[in-house]
Coordinates of C-alpha atoms and ligand atoms in Angstrom, one line a residue:
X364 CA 22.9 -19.4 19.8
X365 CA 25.2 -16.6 20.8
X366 CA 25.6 -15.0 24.4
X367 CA 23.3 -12.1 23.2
X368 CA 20.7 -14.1 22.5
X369 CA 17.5 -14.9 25.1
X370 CA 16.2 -18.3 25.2
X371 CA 12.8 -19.2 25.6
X372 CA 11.5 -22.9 25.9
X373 CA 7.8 -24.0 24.8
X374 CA 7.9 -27.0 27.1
X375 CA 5.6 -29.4 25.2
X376 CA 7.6 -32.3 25.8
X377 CA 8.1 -34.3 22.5
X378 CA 6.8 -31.2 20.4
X379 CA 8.8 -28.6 22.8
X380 CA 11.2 -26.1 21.4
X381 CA 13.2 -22.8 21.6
X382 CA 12.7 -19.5 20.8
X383 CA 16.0 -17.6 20.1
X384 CA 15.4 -14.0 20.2
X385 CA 18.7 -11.5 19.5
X386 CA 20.4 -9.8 16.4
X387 CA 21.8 -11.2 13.3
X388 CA 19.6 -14.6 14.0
X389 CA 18.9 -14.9 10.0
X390 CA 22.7 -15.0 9.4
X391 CA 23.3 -17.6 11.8
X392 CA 19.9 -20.0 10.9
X393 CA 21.6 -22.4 8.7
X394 CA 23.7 -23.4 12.1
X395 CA 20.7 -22.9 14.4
X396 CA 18.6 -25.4 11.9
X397 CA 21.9 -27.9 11.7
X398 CA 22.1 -28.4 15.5
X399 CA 18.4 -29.4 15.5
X400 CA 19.1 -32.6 13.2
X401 CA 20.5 -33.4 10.0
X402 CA 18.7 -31.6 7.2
X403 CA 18.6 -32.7 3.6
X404 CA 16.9 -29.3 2.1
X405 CA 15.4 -25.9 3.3
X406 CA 12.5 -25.0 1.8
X407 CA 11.9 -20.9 2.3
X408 CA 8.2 -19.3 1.6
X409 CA 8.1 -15.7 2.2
X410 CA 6.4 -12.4 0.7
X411 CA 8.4 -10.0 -2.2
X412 CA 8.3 -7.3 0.8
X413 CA 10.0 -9.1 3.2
X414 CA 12.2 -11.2 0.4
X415 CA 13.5 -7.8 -0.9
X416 CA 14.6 -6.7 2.6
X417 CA 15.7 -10.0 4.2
X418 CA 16.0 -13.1 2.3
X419 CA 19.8 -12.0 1.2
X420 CA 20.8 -12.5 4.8
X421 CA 18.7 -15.7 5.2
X422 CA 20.2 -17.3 2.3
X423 CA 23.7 -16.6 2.9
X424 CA 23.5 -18.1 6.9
X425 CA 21.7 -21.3 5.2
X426 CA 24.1 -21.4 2.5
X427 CA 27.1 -20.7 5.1
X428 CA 25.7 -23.7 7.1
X429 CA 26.0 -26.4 3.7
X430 CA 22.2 -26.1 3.7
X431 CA 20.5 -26.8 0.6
X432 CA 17.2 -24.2 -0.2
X433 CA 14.7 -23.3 -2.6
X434 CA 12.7 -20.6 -1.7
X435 CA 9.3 -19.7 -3.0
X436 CA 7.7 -16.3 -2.7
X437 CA 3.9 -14.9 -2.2
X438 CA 2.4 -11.5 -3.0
X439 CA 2.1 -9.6 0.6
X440 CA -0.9 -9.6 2.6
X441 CA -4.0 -11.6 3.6
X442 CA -5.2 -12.4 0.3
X443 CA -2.1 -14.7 -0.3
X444 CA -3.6 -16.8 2.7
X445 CA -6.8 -18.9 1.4
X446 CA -6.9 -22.4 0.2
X447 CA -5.6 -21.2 -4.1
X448 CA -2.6 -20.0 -3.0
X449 CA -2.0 -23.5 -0.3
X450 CA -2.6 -25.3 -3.5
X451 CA -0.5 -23.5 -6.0
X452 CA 2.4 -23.4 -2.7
X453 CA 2.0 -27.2 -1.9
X454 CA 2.2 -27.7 -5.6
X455 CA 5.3 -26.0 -6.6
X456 CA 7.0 -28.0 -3.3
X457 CA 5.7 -31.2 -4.6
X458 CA 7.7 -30.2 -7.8
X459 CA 10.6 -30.0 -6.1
X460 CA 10.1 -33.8 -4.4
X461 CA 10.1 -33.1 -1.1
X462 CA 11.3 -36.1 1.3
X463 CA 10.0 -36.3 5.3
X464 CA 14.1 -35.0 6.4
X465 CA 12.8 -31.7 4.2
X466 CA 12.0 -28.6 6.0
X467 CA 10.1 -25.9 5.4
X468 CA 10.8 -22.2 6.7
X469 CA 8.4 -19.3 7.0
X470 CA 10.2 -15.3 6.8
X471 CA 8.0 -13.3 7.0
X472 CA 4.9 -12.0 9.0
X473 CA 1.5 -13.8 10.6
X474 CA 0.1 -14.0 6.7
X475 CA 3.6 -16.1 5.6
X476 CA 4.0 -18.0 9.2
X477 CA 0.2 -19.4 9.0
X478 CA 0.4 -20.2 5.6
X479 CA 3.7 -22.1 5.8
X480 CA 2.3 -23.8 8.8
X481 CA -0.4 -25.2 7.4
X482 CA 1.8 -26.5 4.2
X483 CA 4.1 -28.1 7.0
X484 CA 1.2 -29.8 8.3
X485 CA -0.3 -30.8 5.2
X486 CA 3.1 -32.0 3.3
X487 CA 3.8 -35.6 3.5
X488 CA 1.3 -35.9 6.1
X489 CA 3.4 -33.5 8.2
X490 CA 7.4 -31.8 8.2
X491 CA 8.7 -30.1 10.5
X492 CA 9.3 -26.1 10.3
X493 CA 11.0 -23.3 11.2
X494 CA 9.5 -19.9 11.9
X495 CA 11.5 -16.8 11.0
X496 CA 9.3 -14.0 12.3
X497 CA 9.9 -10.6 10.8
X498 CA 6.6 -8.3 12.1
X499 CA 6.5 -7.4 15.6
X500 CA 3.1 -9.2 15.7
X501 CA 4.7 -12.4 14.3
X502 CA 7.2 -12.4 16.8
X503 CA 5.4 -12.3 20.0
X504 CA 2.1 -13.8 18.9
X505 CA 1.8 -16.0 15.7
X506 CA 5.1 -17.4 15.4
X507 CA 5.0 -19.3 19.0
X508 CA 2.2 -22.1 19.7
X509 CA 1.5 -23.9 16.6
X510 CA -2.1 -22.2 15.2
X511 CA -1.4 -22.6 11.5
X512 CA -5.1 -21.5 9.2
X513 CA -5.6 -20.3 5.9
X514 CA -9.0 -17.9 5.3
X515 CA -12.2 -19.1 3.3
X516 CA -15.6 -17.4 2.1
X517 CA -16.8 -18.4 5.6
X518 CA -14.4 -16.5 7.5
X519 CA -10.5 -16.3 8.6
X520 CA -8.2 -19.0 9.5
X521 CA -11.2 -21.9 9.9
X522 CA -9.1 -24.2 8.2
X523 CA -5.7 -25.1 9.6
X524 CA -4.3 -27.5 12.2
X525 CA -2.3 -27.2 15.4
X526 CA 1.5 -27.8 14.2
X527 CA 4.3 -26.8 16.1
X528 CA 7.7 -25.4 14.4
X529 CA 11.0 -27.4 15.5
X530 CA 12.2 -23.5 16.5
X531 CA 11.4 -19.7 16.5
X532 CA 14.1 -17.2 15.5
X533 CA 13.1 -13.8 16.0
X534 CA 15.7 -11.8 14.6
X535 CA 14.6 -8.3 16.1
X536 CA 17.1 -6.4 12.8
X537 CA 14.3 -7.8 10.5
X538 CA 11.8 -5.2 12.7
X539 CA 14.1 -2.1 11.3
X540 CA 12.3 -2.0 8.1
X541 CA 8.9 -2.9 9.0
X542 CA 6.2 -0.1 8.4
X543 CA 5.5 2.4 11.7
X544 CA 1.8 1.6 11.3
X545 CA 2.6 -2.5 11.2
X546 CA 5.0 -1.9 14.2
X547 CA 2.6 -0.6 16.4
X548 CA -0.3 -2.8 15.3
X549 CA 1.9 -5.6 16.7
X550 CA 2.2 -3.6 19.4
X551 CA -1.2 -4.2 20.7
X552 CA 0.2 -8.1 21.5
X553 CA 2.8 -7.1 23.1
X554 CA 0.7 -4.8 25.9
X555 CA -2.3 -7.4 25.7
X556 CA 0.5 -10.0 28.0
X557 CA 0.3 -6.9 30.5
X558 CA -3.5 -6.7 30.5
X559 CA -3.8 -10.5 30.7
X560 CA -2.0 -11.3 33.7
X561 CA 1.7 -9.3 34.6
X562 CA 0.5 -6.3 35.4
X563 CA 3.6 -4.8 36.2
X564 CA 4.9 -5.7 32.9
X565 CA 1.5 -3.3 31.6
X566 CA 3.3 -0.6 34.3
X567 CA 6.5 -1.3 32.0
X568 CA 4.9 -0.8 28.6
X569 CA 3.8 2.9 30.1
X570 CA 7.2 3.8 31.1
X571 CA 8.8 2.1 28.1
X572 CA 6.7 1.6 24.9
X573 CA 7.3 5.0 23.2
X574 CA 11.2 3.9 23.6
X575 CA 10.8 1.0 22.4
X576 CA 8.9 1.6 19.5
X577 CA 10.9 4.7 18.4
X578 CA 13.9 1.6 18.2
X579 CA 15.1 1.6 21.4
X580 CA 16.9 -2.2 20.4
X581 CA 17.5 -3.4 24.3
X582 CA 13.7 -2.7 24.9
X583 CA 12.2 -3.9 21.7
X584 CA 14.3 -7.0 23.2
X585 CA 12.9 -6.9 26.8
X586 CA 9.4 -6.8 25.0
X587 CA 9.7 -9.7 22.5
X588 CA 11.4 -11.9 25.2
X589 CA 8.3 -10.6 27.9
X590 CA 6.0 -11.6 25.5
X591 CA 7.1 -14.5 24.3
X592 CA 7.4 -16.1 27.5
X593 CA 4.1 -15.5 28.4
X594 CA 2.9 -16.9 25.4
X595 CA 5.5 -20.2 26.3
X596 CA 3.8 -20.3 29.4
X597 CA 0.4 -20.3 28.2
X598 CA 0.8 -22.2 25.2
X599 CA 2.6 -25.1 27.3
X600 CA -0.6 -24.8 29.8
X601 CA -3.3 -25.4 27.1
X602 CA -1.7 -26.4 23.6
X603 CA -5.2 -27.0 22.1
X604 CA -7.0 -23.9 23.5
X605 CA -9.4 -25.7 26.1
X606 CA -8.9 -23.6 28.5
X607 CA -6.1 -20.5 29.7
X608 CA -5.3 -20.1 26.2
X609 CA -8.7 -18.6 25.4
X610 CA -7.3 -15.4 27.5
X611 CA -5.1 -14.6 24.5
X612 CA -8.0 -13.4 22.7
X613 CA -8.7 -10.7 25.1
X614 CA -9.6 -8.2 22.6
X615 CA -10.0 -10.3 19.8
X616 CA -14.6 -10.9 19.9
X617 CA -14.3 -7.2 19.5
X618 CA -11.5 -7.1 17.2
X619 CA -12.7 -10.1 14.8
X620 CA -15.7 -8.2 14.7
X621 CA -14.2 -5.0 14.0
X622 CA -12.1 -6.7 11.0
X623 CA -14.9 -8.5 9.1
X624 CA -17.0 -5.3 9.1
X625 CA -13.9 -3.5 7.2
X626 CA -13.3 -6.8 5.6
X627 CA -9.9 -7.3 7.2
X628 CA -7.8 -5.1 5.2
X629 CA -5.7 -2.0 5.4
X630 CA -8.7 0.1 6.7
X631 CA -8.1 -1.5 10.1
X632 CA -5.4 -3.6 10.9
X633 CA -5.9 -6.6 13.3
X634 CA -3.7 -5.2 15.8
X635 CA -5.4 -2.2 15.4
X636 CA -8.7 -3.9 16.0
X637 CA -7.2 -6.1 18.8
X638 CA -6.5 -2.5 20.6
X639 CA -9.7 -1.2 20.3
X640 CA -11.0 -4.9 21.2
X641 CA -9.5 -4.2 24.5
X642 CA -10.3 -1.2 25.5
X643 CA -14.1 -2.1 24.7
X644 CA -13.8 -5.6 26.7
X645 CA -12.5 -3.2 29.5
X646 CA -15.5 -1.1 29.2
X647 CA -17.7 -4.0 29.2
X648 CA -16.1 -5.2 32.3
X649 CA -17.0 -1.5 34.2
X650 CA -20.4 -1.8 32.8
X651 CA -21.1 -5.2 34.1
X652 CA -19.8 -3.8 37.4
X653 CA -16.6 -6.3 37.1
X654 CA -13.6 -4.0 36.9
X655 CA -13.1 -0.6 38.2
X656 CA -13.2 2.9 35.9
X657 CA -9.7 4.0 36.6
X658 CA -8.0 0.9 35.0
X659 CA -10.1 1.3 31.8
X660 CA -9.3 4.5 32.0
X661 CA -5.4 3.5 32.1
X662 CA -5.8 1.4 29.0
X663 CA -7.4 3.9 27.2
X664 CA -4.8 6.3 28.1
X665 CA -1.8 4.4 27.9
X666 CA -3.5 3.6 24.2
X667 CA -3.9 7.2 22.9
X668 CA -0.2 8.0 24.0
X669 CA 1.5 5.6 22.2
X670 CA -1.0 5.8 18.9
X671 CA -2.9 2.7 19.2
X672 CA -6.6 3.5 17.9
X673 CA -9.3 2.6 21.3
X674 CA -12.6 3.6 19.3
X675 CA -14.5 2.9 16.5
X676 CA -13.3 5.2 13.4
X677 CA -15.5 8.2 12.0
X678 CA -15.0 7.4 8.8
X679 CA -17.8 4.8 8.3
X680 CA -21.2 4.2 9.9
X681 CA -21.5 1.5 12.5
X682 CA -23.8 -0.6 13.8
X683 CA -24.3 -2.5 17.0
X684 CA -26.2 -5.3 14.9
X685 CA -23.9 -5.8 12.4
X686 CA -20.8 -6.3 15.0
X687 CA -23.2 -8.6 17.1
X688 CA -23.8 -11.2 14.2
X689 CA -20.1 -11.1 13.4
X690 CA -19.1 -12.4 16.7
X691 CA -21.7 -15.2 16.1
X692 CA -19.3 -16.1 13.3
X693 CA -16.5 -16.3 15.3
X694 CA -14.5 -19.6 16.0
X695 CA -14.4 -18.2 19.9
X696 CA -18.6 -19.1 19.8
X697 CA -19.6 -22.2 22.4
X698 CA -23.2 -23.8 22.1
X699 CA -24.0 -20.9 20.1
X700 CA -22.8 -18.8 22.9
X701 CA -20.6 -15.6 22.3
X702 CA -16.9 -16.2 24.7
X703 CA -15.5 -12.7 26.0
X704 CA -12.7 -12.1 27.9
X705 CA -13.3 -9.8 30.4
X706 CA -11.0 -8.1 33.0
X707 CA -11.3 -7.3 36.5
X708 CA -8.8 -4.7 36.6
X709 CA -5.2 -4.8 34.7
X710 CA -3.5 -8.1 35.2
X711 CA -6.7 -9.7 35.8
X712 CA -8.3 -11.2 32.5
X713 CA -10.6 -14.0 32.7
X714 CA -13.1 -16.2 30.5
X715 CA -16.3 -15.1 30.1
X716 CA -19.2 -17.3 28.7
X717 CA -22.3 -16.2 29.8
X718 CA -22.5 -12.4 28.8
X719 CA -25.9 -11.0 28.4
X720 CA -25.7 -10.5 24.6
X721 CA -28.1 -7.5 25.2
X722 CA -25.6 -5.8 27.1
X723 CA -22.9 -6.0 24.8
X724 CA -25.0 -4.6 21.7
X725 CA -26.4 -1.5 24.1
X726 CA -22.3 -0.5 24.5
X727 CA -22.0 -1.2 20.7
X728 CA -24.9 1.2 19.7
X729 CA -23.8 4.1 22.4
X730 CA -20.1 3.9 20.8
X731 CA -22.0 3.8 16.7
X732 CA -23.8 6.7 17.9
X733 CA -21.0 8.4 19.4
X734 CA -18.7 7.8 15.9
Ligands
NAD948 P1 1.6 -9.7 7.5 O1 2.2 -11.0 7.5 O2 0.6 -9.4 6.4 O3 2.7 -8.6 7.4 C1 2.3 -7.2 7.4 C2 3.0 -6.5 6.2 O4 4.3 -6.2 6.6 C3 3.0 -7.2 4.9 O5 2.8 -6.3 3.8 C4 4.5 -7.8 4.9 O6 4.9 -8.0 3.5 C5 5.2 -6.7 5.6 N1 6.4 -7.1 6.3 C6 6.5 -8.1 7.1 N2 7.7 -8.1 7.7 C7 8.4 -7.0 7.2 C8 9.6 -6.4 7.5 N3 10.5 -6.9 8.4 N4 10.0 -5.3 6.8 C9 9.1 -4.7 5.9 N5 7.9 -5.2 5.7 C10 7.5 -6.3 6.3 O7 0.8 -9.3 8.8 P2 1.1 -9.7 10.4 O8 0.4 -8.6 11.1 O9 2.5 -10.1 10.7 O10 0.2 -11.1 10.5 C11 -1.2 -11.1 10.4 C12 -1.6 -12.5 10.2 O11 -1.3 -13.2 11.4 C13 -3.1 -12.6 10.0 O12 -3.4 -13.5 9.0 C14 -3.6 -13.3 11.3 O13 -4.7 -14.1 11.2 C15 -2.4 -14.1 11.7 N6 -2.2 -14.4 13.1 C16 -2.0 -15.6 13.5 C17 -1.9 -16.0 14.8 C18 -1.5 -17.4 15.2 O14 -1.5 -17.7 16.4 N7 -1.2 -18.2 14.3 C19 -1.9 -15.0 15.8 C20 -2.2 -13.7 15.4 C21 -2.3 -13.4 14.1
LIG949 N1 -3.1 -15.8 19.0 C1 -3.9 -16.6 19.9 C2 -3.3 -17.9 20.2 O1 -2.2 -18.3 19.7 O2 -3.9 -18.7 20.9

């Protein structure tokens, strides 16, 4: 660690760890990974985007540090996470011999950190690893918390394990060469932290986001370290998800939904569907009489000026029944009941389990109509 970086602890006792968040981080991993233990052998799993960009500085800090590595590389994007390519990853590690003292390291976004997660989990019955974040998204959502999944035929990320990495290093350079459209995508879990429950943080992302996502570095700093330690916070609350962890998925019945009717590709990216997620859980919350107008209106405002999408594209024709049975796919579903998270007002999320179905498809069918 360096005296430019911020600190962030996950206090899970045993299973606790840090999340160093600065410049240069994948230079100086090899020594960040050394002072957690001693270390026989790194092994890297990243995609050829990120590889291309970053891996060169990756290997020379692990190198630098006497730290032995393989790395093994995936094609980018969601269709390198299912259970063929676990196999085919798990395989070529096997290969190699792994022993328990082995570590694995995920570079690269939410796609490489889940899959990698789940290999950690599965490998010898479980080694530690280290998350190297390189997507905005990855660095203030999937990285931190330990939900590892890989997709199936019956939906995304049903099979995985809670498993958390030994450390986090979000090295904000690695955001530099990330895609405008993947930047603010990620974006939409940065400001959901604000809509959760720090509303003035939500008053910060007005005055600050357009900054920060043009590469203003001292605010993309403030709003990875923001984010992450609310997600520290919540995570060390409710590991497992039984309770305040469910209020990360503000957005996210709406968004899943949303992303298994455009079959969750490049047509609508989940951030993207997380942001329109949120707006229409805010509107739900004015319907039902829970939250006042104005602060939807806010979200939906602060939304259009930065570029995040808040409704449903015109480019394809929607309906209200198709969205409904989605959500009764969803993981988030209780004794066959739907879970929203609803707001009442900015900074003032909360679990939902008992929302009349009926009035969620009527909103669904005005906004189709209105496409
Ligand atoms: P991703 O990993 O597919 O990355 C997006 C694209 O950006 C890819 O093409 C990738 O190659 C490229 N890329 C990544 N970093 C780059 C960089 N620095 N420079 C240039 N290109 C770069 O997508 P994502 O949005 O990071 O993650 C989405 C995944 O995360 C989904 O599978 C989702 O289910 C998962 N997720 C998991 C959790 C969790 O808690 N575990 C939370 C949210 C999302
Ligand atoms: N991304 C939701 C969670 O980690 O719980």
């Amino acid at each position: 660690m360096s005296a430019g970086d911020e600190r962030v602890r996950v206090e899970l006792g045993e299973r606790g760890y840090d999340i160093l968040i600065g410049a240069g981080l994948l230079e100086r991993a090899g020594e960040a990974i050394r002072s957690l233990r001693k270390v026989r052998r790194v092994f890297v799993v990243s995609d050829t985007n990120v590889a291309a960009a970053h891996l060169p500085r990756l290997e020379a800090g692990l190198a630098k540090a006497g730290l032995a590595h393989e790395t093994f590389l995936q094609a980018p994007g969601e269709s390198s996470k299912d259970f063929a390519h676990l196999g085919v990853l798990l395989d070529r590690i096997l290969e190699r011999r792994p022993e328990r003292g082995d570590m694995l390291l995920a570079l690269g976004g939410g796609v490489v950190g889940d899959m990698t997660g789940v290999a950690a989990s599965l490998l010898l019955r479980g080694v530690d690893f280290v998350q190297c974040p390189t997507t905005l998204l990855a660095q203030v959502d999937s990285s931190v918390g330990g939900k590892t999944g890989v997709n199936t035929r019956h939906g995304k990320n049903l099979i995985g394990a809670f498993h958390q990495p030994r450390l986090v290093l979000c090295d904000l350079g690695t955001l530099d060469t990330l895609p405008q459209r993947e930047l603010l995508a990620g974006y939409a879990e940065v400001v959901k932290y604000g809509l959760i429950d720090e509303p003035e943080f939500f008053g910060w992302c007005e005055a600050n986001a357009a900054a920060m996502l043009a590469g203003d570095a001292a605010k993309r700093a403030h709003a990875v370290a923001v984010s992450c330690r609310a997600k520290a916070r919540i995570v060390a609350a409710d590991e497992r998800e039984n309770g305040v962890r469910a209020l990360l998925n503000l957005g996210h019945t709406f968004g899943h939904a949303l992303e298994a009717e455009t079959g969750f590709g490049a047509e609508l990216l989940h951030g993207e569907a997380v942001a329109i997620g949120m707006r229409m859980a805010f509107d739900l919350s004015v319907r039902l009489g829970l939250c006042p107008s104005s602060d939807a209106m806010r979200v939906r405002r602060h939304f259009d000026a930065v570029g995040l999408p808040a409704l449903l594209s015109r480019q394809r024709a929607w309906r209200a029944e198709d969205l409904v049975a989605h959500m009764g796919h969803d993981k988030k579903v209780r004794d066959g009941k739907v879970t929203f998270i609803l707001a009442r007002g900015i900074g003032k999320s909360f679990v939902a389990a008992d929302v009349d179905i009926a009035r969620v498809r009527e909103m669904l069918a005005e906004e189709a109509a209105a496409a």
